[in-house]
Coordinates of C-alpha atoms in Angstrom, one line a residue:
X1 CA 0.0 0.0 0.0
X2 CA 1.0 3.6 -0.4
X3 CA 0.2 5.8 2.6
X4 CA 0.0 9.3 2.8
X5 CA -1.3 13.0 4.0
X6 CA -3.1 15.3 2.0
X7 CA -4.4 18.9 3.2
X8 CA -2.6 22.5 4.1
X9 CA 0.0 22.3 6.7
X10 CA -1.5 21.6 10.1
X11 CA -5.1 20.0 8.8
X12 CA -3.6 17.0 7.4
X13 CA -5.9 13.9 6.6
X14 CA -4.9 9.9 6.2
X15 CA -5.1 9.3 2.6
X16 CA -4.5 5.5 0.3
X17 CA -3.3 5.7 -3.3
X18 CA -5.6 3.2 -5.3
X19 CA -4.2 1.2 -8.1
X20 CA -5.5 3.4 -10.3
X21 CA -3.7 6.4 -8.6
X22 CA -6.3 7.9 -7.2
X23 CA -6.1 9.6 -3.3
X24 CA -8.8 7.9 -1.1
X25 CA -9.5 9.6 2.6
X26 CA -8.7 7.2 5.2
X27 CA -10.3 9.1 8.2
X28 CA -12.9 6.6 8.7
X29 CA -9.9 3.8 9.3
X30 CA -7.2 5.7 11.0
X31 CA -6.9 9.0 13.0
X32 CA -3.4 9.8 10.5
X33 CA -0.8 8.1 9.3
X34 CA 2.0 8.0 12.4
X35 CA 3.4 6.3 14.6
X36 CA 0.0 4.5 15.9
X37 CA -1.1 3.8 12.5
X38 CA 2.2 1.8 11.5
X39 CA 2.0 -1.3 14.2
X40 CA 1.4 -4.4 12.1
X41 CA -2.1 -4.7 13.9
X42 CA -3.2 -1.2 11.9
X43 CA -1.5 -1.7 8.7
X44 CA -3.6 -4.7 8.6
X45 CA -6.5 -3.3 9.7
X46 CA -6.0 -0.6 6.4
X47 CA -5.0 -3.7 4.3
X48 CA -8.5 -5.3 5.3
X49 CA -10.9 -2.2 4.5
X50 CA -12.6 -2.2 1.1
X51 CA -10.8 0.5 -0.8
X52 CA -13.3 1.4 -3.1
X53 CA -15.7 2.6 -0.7
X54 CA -13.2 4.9 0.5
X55 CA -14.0 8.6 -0.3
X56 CA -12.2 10.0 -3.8
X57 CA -10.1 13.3 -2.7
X58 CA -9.1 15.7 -5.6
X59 CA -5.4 15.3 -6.6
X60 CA -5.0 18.9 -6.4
X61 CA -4.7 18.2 -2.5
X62 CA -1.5 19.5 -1.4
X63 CA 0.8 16.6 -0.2
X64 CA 1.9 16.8 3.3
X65 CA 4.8 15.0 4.9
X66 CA 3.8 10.9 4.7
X67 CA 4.2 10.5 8.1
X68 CA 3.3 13.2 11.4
X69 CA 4.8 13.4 14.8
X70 CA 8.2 11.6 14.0
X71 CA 9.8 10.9 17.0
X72 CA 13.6 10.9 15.6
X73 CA 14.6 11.5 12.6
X74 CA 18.0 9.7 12.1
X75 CA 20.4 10.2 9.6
X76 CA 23.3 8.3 7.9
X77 CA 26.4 9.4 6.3
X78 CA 28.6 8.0 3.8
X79 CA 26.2 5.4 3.3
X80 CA 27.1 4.7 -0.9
X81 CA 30.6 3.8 -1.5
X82 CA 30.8 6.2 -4.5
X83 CA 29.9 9.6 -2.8
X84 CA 32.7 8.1 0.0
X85 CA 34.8 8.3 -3.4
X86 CA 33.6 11.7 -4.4
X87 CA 34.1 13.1 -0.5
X88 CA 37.5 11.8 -0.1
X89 CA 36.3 9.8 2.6
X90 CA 37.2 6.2 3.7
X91 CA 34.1 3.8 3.4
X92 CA 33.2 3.7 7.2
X93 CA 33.6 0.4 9.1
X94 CA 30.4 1.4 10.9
X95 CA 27.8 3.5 10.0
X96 CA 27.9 7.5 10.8
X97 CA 25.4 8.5 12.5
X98 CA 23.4 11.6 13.4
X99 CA 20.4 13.4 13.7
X100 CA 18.2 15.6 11.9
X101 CA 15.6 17.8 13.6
X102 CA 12.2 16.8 13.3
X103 CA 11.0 20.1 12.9
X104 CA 12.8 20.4 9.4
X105 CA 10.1 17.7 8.4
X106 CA 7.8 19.4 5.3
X107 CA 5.8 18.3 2.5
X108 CA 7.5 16.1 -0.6
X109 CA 6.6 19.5 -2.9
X110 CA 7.1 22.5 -0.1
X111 CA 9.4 24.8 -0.9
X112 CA 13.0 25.0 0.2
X113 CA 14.0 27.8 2.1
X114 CA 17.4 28.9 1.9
X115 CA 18.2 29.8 5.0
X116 CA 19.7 33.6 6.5
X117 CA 23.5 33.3 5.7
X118 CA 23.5 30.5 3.8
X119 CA 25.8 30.3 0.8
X120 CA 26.5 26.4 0.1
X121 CA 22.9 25.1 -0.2
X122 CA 23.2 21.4 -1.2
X123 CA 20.8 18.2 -2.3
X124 CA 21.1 14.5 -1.0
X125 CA 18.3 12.0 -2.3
X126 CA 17.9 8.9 0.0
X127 CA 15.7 6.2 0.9
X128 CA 14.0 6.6 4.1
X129 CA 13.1 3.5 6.5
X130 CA 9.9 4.2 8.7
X131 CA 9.8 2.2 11.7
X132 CA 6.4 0.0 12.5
X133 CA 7.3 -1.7 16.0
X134 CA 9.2 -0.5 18.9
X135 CA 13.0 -2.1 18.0
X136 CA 15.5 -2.9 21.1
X137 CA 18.5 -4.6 20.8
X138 CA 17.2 -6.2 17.4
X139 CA 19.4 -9.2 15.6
X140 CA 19.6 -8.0 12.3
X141 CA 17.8 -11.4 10.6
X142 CA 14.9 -10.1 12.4
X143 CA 15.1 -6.6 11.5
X144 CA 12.9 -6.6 8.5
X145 CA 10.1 -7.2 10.9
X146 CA 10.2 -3.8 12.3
X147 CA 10.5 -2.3 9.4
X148 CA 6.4 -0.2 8.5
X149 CA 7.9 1.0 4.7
X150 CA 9.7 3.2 2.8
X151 CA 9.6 6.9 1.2
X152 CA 11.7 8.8 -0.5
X153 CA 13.4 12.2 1.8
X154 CA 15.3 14.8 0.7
X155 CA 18.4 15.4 2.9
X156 CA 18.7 19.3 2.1
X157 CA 22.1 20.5 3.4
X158 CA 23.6 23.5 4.1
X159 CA 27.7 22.6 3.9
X160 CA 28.9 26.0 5.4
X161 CA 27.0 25.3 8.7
X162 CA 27.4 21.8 8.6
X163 CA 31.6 22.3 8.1
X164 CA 32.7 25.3 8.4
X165 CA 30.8 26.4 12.2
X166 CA 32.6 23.8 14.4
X167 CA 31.1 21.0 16.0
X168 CA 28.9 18.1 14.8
X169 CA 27.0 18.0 11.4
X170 CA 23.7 19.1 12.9
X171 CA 23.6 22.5 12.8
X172 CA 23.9 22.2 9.0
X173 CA 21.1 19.8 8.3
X174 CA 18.1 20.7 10.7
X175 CA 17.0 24.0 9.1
X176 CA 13.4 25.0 8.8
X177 CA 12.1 22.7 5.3
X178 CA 15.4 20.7 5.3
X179 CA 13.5 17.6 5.4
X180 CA 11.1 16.6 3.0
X181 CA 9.3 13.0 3.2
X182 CA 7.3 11.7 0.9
X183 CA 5.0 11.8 -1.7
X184 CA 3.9 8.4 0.9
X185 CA 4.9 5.6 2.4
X186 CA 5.2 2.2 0.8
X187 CA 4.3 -0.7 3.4
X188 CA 7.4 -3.0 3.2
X189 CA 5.5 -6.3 1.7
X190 CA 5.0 -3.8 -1.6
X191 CA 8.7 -3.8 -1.9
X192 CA 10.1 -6.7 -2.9
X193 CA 13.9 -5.7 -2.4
X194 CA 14.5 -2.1 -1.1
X195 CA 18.2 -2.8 -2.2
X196 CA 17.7 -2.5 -5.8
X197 CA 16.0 0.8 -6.6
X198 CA 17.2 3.7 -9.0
X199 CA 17.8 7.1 -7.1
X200 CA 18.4 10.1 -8.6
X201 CA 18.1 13.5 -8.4
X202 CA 18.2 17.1 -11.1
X203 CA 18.7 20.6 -10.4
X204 CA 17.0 22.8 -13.0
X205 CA 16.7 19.8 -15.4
X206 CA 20.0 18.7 -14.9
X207 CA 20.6 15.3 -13.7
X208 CA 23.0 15.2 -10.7
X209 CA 22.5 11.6 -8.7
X210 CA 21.3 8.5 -10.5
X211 CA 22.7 5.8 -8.9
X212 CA 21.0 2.5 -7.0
X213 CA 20.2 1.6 -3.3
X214 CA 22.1 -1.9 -4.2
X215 CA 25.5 0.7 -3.7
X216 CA 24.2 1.2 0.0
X217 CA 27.5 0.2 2.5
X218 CA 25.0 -0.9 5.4
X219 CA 21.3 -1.7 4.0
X220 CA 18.3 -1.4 6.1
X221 CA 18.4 -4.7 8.0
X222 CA 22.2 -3.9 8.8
X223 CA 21.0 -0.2 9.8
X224 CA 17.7 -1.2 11.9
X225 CA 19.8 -3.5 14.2
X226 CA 22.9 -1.6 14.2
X227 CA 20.5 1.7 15.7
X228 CA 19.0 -0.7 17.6
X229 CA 21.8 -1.0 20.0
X230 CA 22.4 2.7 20.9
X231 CA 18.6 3.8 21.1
X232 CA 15.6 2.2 21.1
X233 CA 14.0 2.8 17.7
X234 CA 9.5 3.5 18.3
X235 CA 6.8 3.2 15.4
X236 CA 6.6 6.7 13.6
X237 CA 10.9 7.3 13.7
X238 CA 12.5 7.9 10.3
X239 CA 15.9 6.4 9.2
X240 CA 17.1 7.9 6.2
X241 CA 19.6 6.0 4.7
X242 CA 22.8 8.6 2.7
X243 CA 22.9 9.4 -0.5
X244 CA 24.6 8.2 -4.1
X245 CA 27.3 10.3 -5.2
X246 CA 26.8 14.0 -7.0
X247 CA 25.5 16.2 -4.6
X248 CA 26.5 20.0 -4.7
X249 CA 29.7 19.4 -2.3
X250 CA 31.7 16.8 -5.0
X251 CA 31.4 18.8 -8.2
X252 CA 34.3 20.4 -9.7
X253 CA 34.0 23.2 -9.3
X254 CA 31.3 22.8 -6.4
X255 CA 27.7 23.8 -7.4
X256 CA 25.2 25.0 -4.1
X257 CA 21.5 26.1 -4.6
X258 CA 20.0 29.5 -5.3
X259 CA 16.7 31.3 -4.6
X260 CA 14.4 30.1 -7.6
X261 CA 16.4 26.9 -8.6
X262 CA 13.7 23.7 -8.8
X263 CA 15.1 20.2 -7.5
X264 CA 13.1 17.2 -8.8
X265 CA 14.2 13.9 -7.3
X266 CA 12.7 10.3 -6.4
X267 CA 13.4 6.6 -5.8
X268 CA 11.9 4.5 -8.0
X269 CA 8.8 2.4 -6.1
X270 CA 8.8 4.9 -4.0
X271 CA 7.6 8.5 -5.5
X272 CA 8.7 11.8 -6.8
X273 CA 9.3 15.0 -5.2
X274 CA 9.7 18.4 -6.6
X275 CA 10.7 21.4 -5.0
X276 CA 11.9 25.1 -5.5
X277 CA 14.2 27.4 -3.3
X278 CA 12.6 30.2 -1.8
X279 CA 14.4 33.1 0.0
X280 CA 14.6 33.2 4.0
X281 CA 11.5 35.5 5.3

């Protein structure tokens, strides 16, 4: 199934994509698609409802992030082996980890907003993992079963904070609209193997990333059971898993974002997003 939100910011509503792509309100099922809504007992309870009794919504709906009230949202870098090539970087033994605010979390089509000071503006497409069951100390051949779905997110950057200000990476990837989810969620029995999808990403009709998840270092199983162990991961919490070589950062010369540029990007299974850079307010 493909889960999602529709509605302006704030008034969201639980929406299905039909098979013949088609939004259908899922109010009368579930409250909203989060962190309740994921446990295998409620996915199955959607899976069980007849779909085409489910109310039509116009498609002109605004899209809002797939998923509310995320919990964490957890990153990881230098996740391809390629963009560790393009970085200069060592492939890591273990996976880098670290956070990104949830209250950069924004619709898969929301705008970008560049933010005050801001001069190396960058793009990373990933895969995101969204969590269904509360995961402790997890064995990775297990880890699949905590595992709700997938959707795309867009790992907005801004390099200068995120190198140049001291500290951790944080202050350089939490911005206000840094983190767009969506267009939905894919339950994980729709995927059959989240390690062989095409991801790629344009700026201004210019194709930057086109890679595939099967160049992941650590792949969601490895990543679910490897968090596991540090935190425990609860239903609703995003893991988004680095991106393919050819963001902003590893051209030569560099490339950053401006006010007006559009950034399309997508996974394949998984959606499309499209967005534009608007200026700070």
């Amino acid at each position: 199934m493909k889960l999602l939100r529709f509605g302006e910011p704030g008034k969201e509503r639980p929406g299905l994509l039909d098979s013949q792509q088609q939004i259908r309100d899922l109010s009368s099922v579930v409250s909203d698609i989060d962190g309740d809504s994921l446990s295998p007992d409620s996915i199955a309870r959607i899976k069980a409802c007849d779909i085409a009794t489910l109310p039509v919504v116009s498609n002109a709906q605004r899209i809002g992030a797939c998923v509310n009230r995320v919990g964490k949202f957890i990153c990881i870098g230098l996740n391809y082996v390629d963009h560790c090539e393009e970085t200069g970087q060592a492939v890591p033994a273990e996976p880098v980890v670290f956070m990104k605010a949830t209250s950069a979390i924004t619709g898969p089509n929301d705008g970008v907003v560049k933010p005050r000071g801001s001069d190396k503006l960058d793009w990373e497409v990933e895969m995101g993992i969204v969590i269904g069951r509360e995961a402790s100390y997890v064995d990775e051949a297990d880890a699949a079963e905590y595992i709700a779905g997938y959707c795309v997110v867009h790992d907005v950057s801004e390099r200068s904070f995120q190198l140049e200000r001291g500290g951790q990476w944080d202050k350089g990837k939490g911005c206000d609209t840094f983190g767009p989810i969506g267009p939905y969620l894919v339950t994980a029995d729709e995927l059959e193997n989240p390690l062989d999808l095409g991801i790629w990403l344009s700026v201004n009709g210019k194709m930057y990333q086109n890679s595939s998840t099967k160049n992941m270092v650590f792949g969601p199983a490895k990543l679910v059971s490897y968090l596991s162990q540090f935190m425990s991961l609860q239903p609703g919490d995003i893991i988004s898993t680095g991106t393919p070589p050819g963001v902003g950062l590893g051209q030569t010369p560099p490339v950053y974002l401006n006010v007006g540029d559009k950034i399309s990007l997508g996974v394949a299974g998984l959606g499309e997003q499209t967005q534009t850079v608007l200026p700070s307010p």
